[in-house]
Amino acid sequence: MSSATTTTPSTTPRRVALGDPGYQAFVVLRAGFTVAPILFGLDKFTNLLVDWPVYLAPWINDVVPGNAQAAMYAVGVIEIVAGLVVALAPRFGGWLVAGWLAGIIVNLLTIPGHYDIALRDFGLLLGAVALARLAQRYHGERRSD
């Protein structure tokens, strides 16, 4: 007679992985770096959370075609795509988001009064790098199952 609570071989590795604090950190970072860029990217089209054009350095506004709001539309698209890449391919998406944040930091450091936001984004950059490294670790483990 077989028990209804018998664990199948395919669920056992997943259950063990969910108990691993490193894997839990990976899941949290992956979810956060999927949702946040998509939401902030969408907000670039509505400016409900923030008046985003204020955060574009004047020298960048002089370089990009159109006005600051038009640049924010492009930024929004890039952020939405970055969030989707994190969802689908976190090993690459983590590095993509980290690179994007580095660009944002350079932009913010050239605007007086936005250094606190640049520091916050540096912390986010470190989180994106951690995501990329954890994704590398858990992607390799998934292949060996």
Tab-separated table of C-alpha atoms in Angstrom:
chain	number	residue	atom	x	y	z
A	1	MET	CA	0.000	0.000	0.000
A	2	SER	CA	1.346	3.405	-0.972
A	3	SER	CA	1.046	6.540	1.112
A	4	ALA	CA	-0.566	9.638	-0.403
A	5	THR	CA	2.157	11.803	1.166
A	6	THR	CA	5.008	10.136	-0.681
A	7	THR	CA	7.417	12.727	-2.031
A	8	THR	CA	8.150	12.409	-5.720
A	9	PRO	CA	11.757	12.711	-6.898
A	10	SER	CA	10.972	15.906	-8.843
A	11	THR	CA	9.677	17.790	-5.775
A	12	THR	CA	12.417	16.738	-3.363
A	13	PRO	CA	15.223	18.895	-4.891
A	14	ARG	CA	12.888	21.906	-5.051
A	15	ARG	CA	11.860	21.492	-1.406
A	16	VAL	CA	15.522	21.246	-0.370
A	17	ALA	CA	16.371	24.334	-2.463
A	18	LEU	CA	13.580	26.343	-0.832
A	19	GLY	CA	15.145	25.581	2.555
A	20	ASP	CA	18.541	26.926	1.443
A	21	PRO	CA	19.078	30.521	2.683
A	22	GLY	CA	21.180	31.314	-0.401
A	23	TYR	CA	18.396	30.174	-2.699
A	24	GLN	CA	15.866	32.151	-0.669
A	25	ALA	CA	18.044	35.266	-1.128
A	26	PHE	CA	18.186	34.559	-4.866
A	27	VAL	CA	14.378	34.297	-5.072
A	28	VAL	CA	13.866	37.532	-3.116
A	29	LEU	CA	16.396	39.453	-5.245
A	30	ARG	CA	14.999	38.027	-8.479
A	31	ALA	CA	11.454	39.036	-7.541
A	32	GLY	CA	12.531	42.503	-6.425
A	33	PHE	CA	14.679	43.208	-9.474
A	34	THR	CA	11.871	41.981	-11.723
A	35	VAL	CA	9.026	43.968	-10.193
A	36	ALA	CA	10.786	47.246	-9.311
A	37	PRO	CA	12.243	48.038	-12.757
A	38	ILE	CA	8.947	47.178	-14.443
A	39	LEU	CA	6.915	49.363	-12.064
A	40	PHE	CA	9.368	52.273	-12.184
A	41	GLY	CA	9.610	51.892	-15.951
A	42	LEU	CA	5.838	52.105	-16.276
A	43	ASP	CA	5.811	55.161	-14.009
A	44	LYS	CA	8.125	56.981	-16.435
A	45	PHE	CA	5.041	57.293	-18.663
A	46	THR	CA	2.751	58.661	-15.925
A	47	ASN	CA	5.014	60.436	-13.402
A	48	LEU	CA	2.651	59.341	-10.609
A	49	LEU	CA	5.416	58.502	-8.127
A	50	VAL	CA	7.953	61.162	-9.065
A	51	ASP	CA	8.531	63.930	-11.576
A	52	TRP	CA	11.160	61.816	-13.348
A	53	PRO	CA	12.548	64.464	-15.744
A	54	VAL	CA	13.960	66.307	-12.702
A	55	TYR	CA	16.417	63.420	-12.271
A	56	LEU	CA	17.908	63.771	-15.745
A	57	ALA	CA	21.185	65.682	-15.690
A	58	PRO	CA	21.105	68.819	-17.862
A	59	TRP	CA	24.131	67.674	-19.876
A	60	ILE	CA	22.313	64.434	-20.767
A	61	ASN	CA	19.176	66.378	-21.648
A	62	ASP	CA	21.324	68.451	-24.039
A	63	VAL	CA	22.650	65.276	-25.710
A	64	VAL	CA	19.463	63.243	-26.157
A	65	PRO	CA	16.940	64.160	-28.839
A	66	GLY	CA	13.714	65.777	-27.671
A	67	ASN	CA	13.038	66.905	-24.136
A	68	ALA	CA	13.607	65.294	-20.743
A	69	GLN	CA	10.167	63.666	-20.691
A	70	ALA	CA	10.812	62.035	-24.067
A	71	ALA	CA	14.093	60.708	-22.659
A	72	MET	CA	12.154	59.300	-19.701
A	73	TYR	CA	9.908	57.389	-22.099
A	74	ALA	CA	13.023	55.681	-23.508
A	75	VAL	CA	14.310	55.083	-19.976
A	76	GLY	CA	10.950	53.527	-19.065
A	77	VAL	CA	11.111	51.090	-21.957
A	78	ILE	CA	14.668	50.103	-21.032
A	79	GLU	CA	13.699	49.539	-17.401
A	80	ILE	CA	10.700	47.401	-18.339
A	81	VAL	CA	12.888	45.294	-20.618
A	82	ALA	CA	15.526	44.975	-17.865
A	83	GLY	CA	12.891	43.709	-15.426
A	84	LEU	CA	11.677	41.142	-17.946
A	85	VAL	CA	15.253	39.996	-18.607
A	86	VAL	CA	15.762	39.495	-14.860
A	87	ALA	CA	12.587	37.399	-14.751
A	88	LEU	CA	13.613	35.232	-17.708
A	89	ALA	CA	17.419	35.147	-17.471
A	90	PRO	CA	18.600	36.413	-14.071
A	91	ARG	CA	22.250	35.493	-14.717
A	92	PHE	CA	22.305	38.101	-17.484
A	93	GLY	CA	19.571	40.372	-16.105
A	94	GLY	CA	21.399	40.981	-12.837
A	95	TRP	CA	24.415	42.327	-14.726
A	96	LEU	CA	22.148	44.338	-17.040
A	97	VAL	CA	20.444	46.026	-14.091
A	98	ALA	CA	23.798	46.620	-12.370
A	99	GLY	CA	25.135	48.318	-15.498
A	100	TRP	CA	21.983	50.392	-15.857
A	101	LEU	CA	22.257	51.473	-12.213
A	102	ALA	CA	25.890	52.462	-12.771
A	103	GLY	CA	24.720	54.777	-15.541
A	104	ILE	CA	22.017	56.209	-13.303
A	105	ILE	CA	24.606	56.818	-10.575
A	106	VAL	CA	26.870	58.730	-12.982
A	107	ASN	CA	23.861	60.798	-14.061
A	108	LEU	CA	22.882	61.560	-10.431
A	109	LEU	CA	26.406	62.464	-9.346
A	110	THR	CA	26.396	65.247	-11.927
A	111	ILE	CA	23.255	66.845	-10.425
A	112	PRO	CA	23.909	68.762	-7.183
A	113	GLY	CA	21.587	67.678	-4.397
A	114	HIS	CA	20.997	64.122	-5.654
A	115	TYR	CA	23.964	62.433	-3.992
A	116	ASP	CA	21.749	60.615	-1.472
A	117	ILE	CA	19.839	58.974	-4.307
A	118	ALA	CA	23.108	58.038	-6.011
A	119	LEU	CA	24.226	56.349	-2.779
A	120	ARG	CA	20.932	54.446	-2.561
A	121	ASP	CA	21.324	53.333	-6.166
A	122	PHE	CA	24.850	52.128	-5.378
A	123	GLY	CA	23.298	49.832	-2.761
A	124	LEU	CA	20.837	48.614	-5.387
A	125	LEU	CA	23.750	48.021	-7.778
A	126	LEU	CA	25.371	45.786	-5.153
A	127	GLY	CA	22.096	43.884	-4.824
A	128	ALA	CA	21.924	43.407	-8.600
A	129	VAL	CA	25.482	42.039	-8.618
A	130	ALA	CA	24.549	39.664	-5.779
A	131	LEU	CA	21.540	38.539	-7.833
A	132	ALA	CA	23.730	37.836	-10.864
A	133	ARG	CA	26.217	35.833	-8.778
A	134	LEU	CA	23.483	33.850	-7.003
A	135	ALA	CA	21.774	33.187	-10.331
A	136	GLN	CA	25.055	31.772	-11.633
A	137	ARG	CA	25.288	29.478	-8.627
A	138	TYR	CA	21.718	28.202	-8.766
A	139	HIS	CA	21.580	27.936	-12.534
A	140	GLY	CA	24.533	25.522	-12.476
A	141	GLU	CA	22.903	23.493	-9.707
A	142	ARG	CA	19.651	23.224	-11.660
A	143	ARG	CA	21.512	21.677	-14.609
A	144	SER	CA	22.913	18.874	-12.455
A	145	ASP	CA	19.443	17.753	-11.247
